[in-house]
XYZ file of N, CA and C in Angstrom:
309
model
N 79.084 -59.166 -59.932
C 79.242 -60.392 -59.180
C 77.987 -61.236 -59.379
N 78.151 -62.363 -60.053
C 77.032 -63.266 -60.269
C 76.892 -64.200 -59.068
N 75.664 -64.685 -58.870
C 75.454 -65.655 -57.805
C 74.260 -66.544 -58.146
N 74.215 -67.703 -57.508
C 73.072 -68.601 -57.611
C 72.686 -69.021 -56.201
N 71.427 -69.381 -56.047
C 70.932 -69.870 -54.765
C 70.275 -71.214 -55.011
N 70.690 -72.214 -54.242
C 70.100 -73.544 -54.345
C 69.930 -74.082 -52.927
N 68.686 -74.159 -52.489
C 68.419 -74.581 -51.116
C 69.007 -73.589 -50.131
N 69.843 -74.092 -49.229
C 70.451 -73.217 -48.216
C 71.861 -72.752 -48.603
N 72.200 -72.935 -49.895
C 73.545 -72.603 -50.375
C 73.523 -71.445 -51.365
N 74.381 -70.469 -51.127
C 74.588 -69.364 -52.068
C 75.971 -69.567 -52.677
N 76.028 -69.603 -54.002
C 77.296 -69.690 -54.716
C 77.546 -68.355 -55.399
N 78.713 -67.795 -55.161
C 79.081 -66.489 -55.710
C 80.297 -66.668 -56.610
N 80.223 -66.078 -57.791
C 81.300 -66.162 -58.779
C 82.046 -64.830 -58.791
N 83.250 -64.851 -58.239
C 84.059 -63.635 -58.165
C 85.010 -63.571 -59.355
N 85.201 -62.364 -59.870
C 86.182 -62.192 -60.937
C 86.903 -60.868 -60.763
N 87.992 -60.733 -61.475
C 88.786 -59.516 -61.343
C 89.653 -59.559 -60.107
N 89.742 -58.442 -59.418
C 90.617 -58.320 -58.255
C 89.808 -58.188 -56.967
N 90.286 -58.841 -55.928
C 89.706 -58.695 -54.594
C 90.812 -58.102 -53.727
N 90.818 -56.778 -53.671
C 91.868 -56.059 -52.954
C 91.261 -54.925 -52.148
N 92.109 -54.057 -51.628
C 91.609 -52.976 -50.771
C 90.683 -52.020 -51.522
N 90.756 -51.974 -52.841
C 89.871 -51.117 -53.627
C 88.471 -51.707 -53.780
N 88.373 -53.028 -53.830
C 87.089 -53.684 -54.110
C 86.477 -54.390 -52.903
N 87.254 -54.597 -51.853
C 86.802 -55.417 -50.719
C 85.529 -54.886 -50.067
N 85.431 -53.587 -49.888
C 84.261 -53.016 -49.212
C 82.971 -53.341 -49.972
N 82.976 -53.172 -51.285
C 81.802 -53.463 -52.091
C 81.466 -54.936 -52.104
N 82.493 -55.795 -52.247
C 82.267 -57.246 -52.245
C 81.718 -57.679 -50.896
N 82.284 -57.157 -49.835
C 81.826 -57.487 -48.476
C 80.342 -57.152 -48.317
N 79.948 -55.973 -48.752
C 78.554 -55.546 -48.627
C 77.625 -56.446 -49.439
N 78.025 -56.790 -50.652
C 77.190 -57.664 -51.490
C 77.068 -59.057 -50.892
N 78.174 -59.598 -50.386
C 78.125 -60.924 -49.766
C 77.251 -60.914 -48.519
N 77.385 -59.892 -47.702
C 76.559 -59.800 -46.491
C 75.074 -59.781 -46.849
N 74.718 -59.040 -47.894
C 73.320 -58.982 -48.316
C 72.842 -60.361 -48.781
N 73.718 -61.117 -49.448
C 73.334 -62.437 -49.950
C 73.171 -63.474 -48.845
N 73.922 -63.313 -47.752
C 73.868 -64.321 -46.685
C 73.108 -63.846 -45.458
N 72.430 -62.687 -45.541
C 71.752 -62.157 -44.360
C 70.611 -63.038 -43.875
N 69.979 -63.766 -44.763
C 68.876 -64.633 -44.365
C 69.403 -65.786 -43.511
N 68.757 -66.067 -42.372
C 69.190 -67.183 -41.531
C 69.031 -68.538 -42.214
N 68.299 -68.565 -43.325
C 68.149 -69.824 -44.079
C 69.428 -70.205 -44.805
N 70.290 -69.229 -45.074
C 71.553 -69.510 -45.769
C 72.530 -70.129 -44.776
N 72.964 -71.347 -45.082
C 73.887 -72.075 -44.207
C 75.238 -72.316 -44.857
N 75.332 -72.080 -46.169
C 76.584 -72.374 -46.865
C 76.836 -71.311 -47.931
N 78.060 -70.818 -47.943
C 78.515 -69.877 -48.958
C 79.655 -70.539 -49.719
N 79.488 -70.649 -51.030
C 80.540 -71.185 -51.891
C 81.052 -70.032 -52.744
N 82.337 -69.785 -52.671
C 82.966 -68.737 -53.461
C 83.719 -69.387 -54.614
N 83.229 -69.192 -55.831
C 83.925 -69.687 -57.019
C 84.943 -68.617 -57.397
N 86.212 -68.950 -57.263
C 87.281 -67.980 -57.458
C 87.972 -68.132 -58.805
N 87.415 -68.925 -59.696
C 88.077 -69.224 -60.972
C 88.334 -67.975 -61.809
N 87.552 -66.925 -61.630
C 87.741 -65.702 -62.393
C 88.552 -64.641 -61.682
N 89.041 -64.960 -60.488
C 89.809 -63.987 -59.706
C 91.229 -63.888 -60.264
N 91.697 -62.680 -60.485
C 93.047 -62.481 -61.010
C 94.037 -62.040 -59.946
N 93.525 -61.516 -58.827
C 94.400 -61.031 -57.766
C 93.621 -60.970 -56.463
N 94.302 -61.282 -55.359
C 93.705 -61.134 -54.033
C 94.807 -60.751 -53.059
N 94.510 -59.788 -52.181
C 95.469 -59.407 -51.147
C 94.854 -59.671 -49.772
N 95.452 -59.121 -48.737
C 94.980 -59.379 -47.375
C 93.558 -58.873 -47.148
N 93.122 -57.895 -47.906
C 91.729 -57.435 -47.798
C 90.768 -58.547 -48.190
N 91.161 -59.337 -49.180
C 90.349 -60.484 -49.593
C 90.270 -61.540 -48.506
N 91.381 -61.743 -47.808
C 91.375 -62.673 -46.673
C 90.359 -62.196 -45.641
N 90.344 -60.906 -45.390
C 89.394 -60.339 -44.432
C 87.954 -60.537 -44.862
N 87.688 -60.402 -46.145
C 86.331 -60.612 -46.662
C 85.899 -62.061 -46.411
N 86.752 -63.000 -46.742
C 86.421 -64.419 -46.556
C 86.267 -64.738 -45.074
N 87.198 -64.274 -44.266
C 87.163 -64.546 -42.827
C 85.912 -63.968 -42.173
N 85.530 -62.775 -42.568
C 84.320 -62.161 -42.008
C 83.060 -62.929 -42.336
N 82.948 -63.426 -43.575
C 81.751 -64.195 -43.948
C 81.764 -65.543 -43.235
N 82.958 -66.114 -43.021
C 83.065 -67.345 -42.246
C 82.525 -67.127 -40.837
N 82.928 -66.034 -40.212
C 82.469 -65.751 -38.846
C 80.951 -65.573 -38.807
N 80.417 -64.863 -39.770
C 78.960 -64.661 -39.829
C 78.233 -65.985 -39.926
N 78.657 -66.830 -40.857
C 77.955 -68.101 -41.071
C 78.227 -69.109 -39.962
N 79.438 -69.149 -39.427
C 79.739 -70.138 -38.393
C 78.933 -69.888 -37.124
N 78.573 -68.633 -36.865
C 77.735 -68.327 -35.697
C 76.383 -69.018 -35.769
N 75.913 -69.281 -36.978
C 74.620 -69.969 -37.127
C 74.777 -71.401 -37.628
N 75.962 -71.947 -37.473
C 76.209 -73.331 -37.844
C 76.474 -73.537 -39.326
N 76.798 -72.470 -40.031
C 77.042 -72.566 -41.466
C 78.516 -72.706 -41.797
N 78.787 -72.814 -43.110
C 80.151 -73.019 -43.590
C 80.438 -72.156 -44.813
N 81.734 -72.016 -45.097
C 82.208 -71.327 -46.294
C 83.144 -72.284 -47.023
N 83.029 -72.307 -48.346
C 83.913 -73.125 -49.169
C 84.358 -72.304 -50.369
N 85.513 -72.673 -50.933
C 85.998 -72.024 -52.150
C 86.184 -73.076 -53.231
N 85.992 -72.625 -54.462
C 86.136 -73.514 -55.604
C 87.082 -72.868 -56.611
N 88.006 -73.648 -57.126
C 88.907 -73.285 -58.206
C 89.687 -71.985 -58.011
N 90.368 -71.850 -56.881
C 91.207 -70.657 -56.744
C 92.393 -70.759 -57.698
N 92.710 -69.688 -58.415
C 93.905 -69.703 -59.256
C 95.146 -69.924 -58.380
N 96.241 -70.433 -58.956
C 97.426 -70.752 -58.144
C 97.883 -69.654 -57.187
N 97.975 -68.382 -57.589
C 98.429 -67.380 -56.612
C 97.449 -67.191 -55.448
N 96.158 -67.287 -55.732
C 95.142 -67.147 -54.686
C 95.161 -68.385 -53.790
N 95.328 -69.546 -54.384
C 95.433 -70.790 -53.629
C 96.607 -70.703 -52.648
N 97.709 -70.139 -53.100
C 98.883 -69.970 -52.246
C 98.569 -69.065 -51.052
N 97.822 -68.007 -51.289
C 97.430 -67.098 -50.208
C 96.574 -67.837 -49.180
N 95.632 -68.649 -49.658
C 94.786 -69.423 -48.751
C 95.631 -70.390 -47.919
N 96.588 -71.057 -48.565
C 97.438 -72.002 -47.839
C 98.321 -71.293 -46.820
N 98.977 -70.224 -47.246
C 99.915 -69.521 -46.359
C 99.203 -68.849 -45.182
N 97.980 -68.383 -45.407
C 97.246 -67.686 -44.340
C 96.561 -68.642 -43.369
N 96.479 -69.909 -43.739
C 95.792 -70.880 -42.881
C 94.289 -70.916 -43.075
N 93.777 -70.231 -44.093
C 92.322 -70.212 -44.308
C 91.750 -71.602 -44.580
N 92.553 -72.494 -45.164
C 92.036 -73.834 -45.450
C 91.761 -74.637 -44.180
N 92.176 -74.131 -43.039
C 91.839 -74.794 -41.784
C 90.378 -74.562 -41.411
N 89.775 -73.494 -41.963
C 88.379 -73.190 -41.634
C 87.469 -73.138 -42.864
N 88.073 -73.037 -44.049
C 87.320 -72.939 -45.295
C 87.626 -74.166 -46.142
N 86.582 -74.829 -46.581
C 86.750 -76.038 -47.393
C 87.131 -75.694 -48.826
N 88.022 -76.485 -49.418
C 88.371 -76.322 -50.829
C 87.632 -77.391 -51.618
N 86.819 -76.960 -52.580
C 86.020 -77.864 -53.395
C 86.669 -78.087 -54.758
N 86.317 -79.193 -55.399
C 86.747 -79.446 -56.762
C 85.915 -78.640 -57.743
N 86.162 -78.814 -59.029
C 85.410 -78.082 -60.047
C 83.900 -78.347 -59.959
N 83.147 -77.371 -60.369
C 81.680 -77.473 -60.367
C 81.248 -78.472 -61.425
N 80.254 -79.253 -61.092
C 79.738 -80.231 -62.059
C 78.411 -79.815 -62.586
């Protein structure tokens, strides 16, 4: 899992599958990246994601709760169509911003 840090924003590039097999590890890595109170924004670039199930929803929702407690936000960039559908159907776009392509 690659990531970049710019100011108070951590951008994480996810690829492969985010399911019940991988969620625990991804969750732990994301928590470590956002543990600093200086981090106010988490951007998840999902362009490399091939599959996501309800465990992935839990990963995103948990990081949202962590950051929102300190006034932060979570956003996603370039979810593939099936993942985008999951975000829409689950209502995650009500709390997670959808960004356009990275410039």
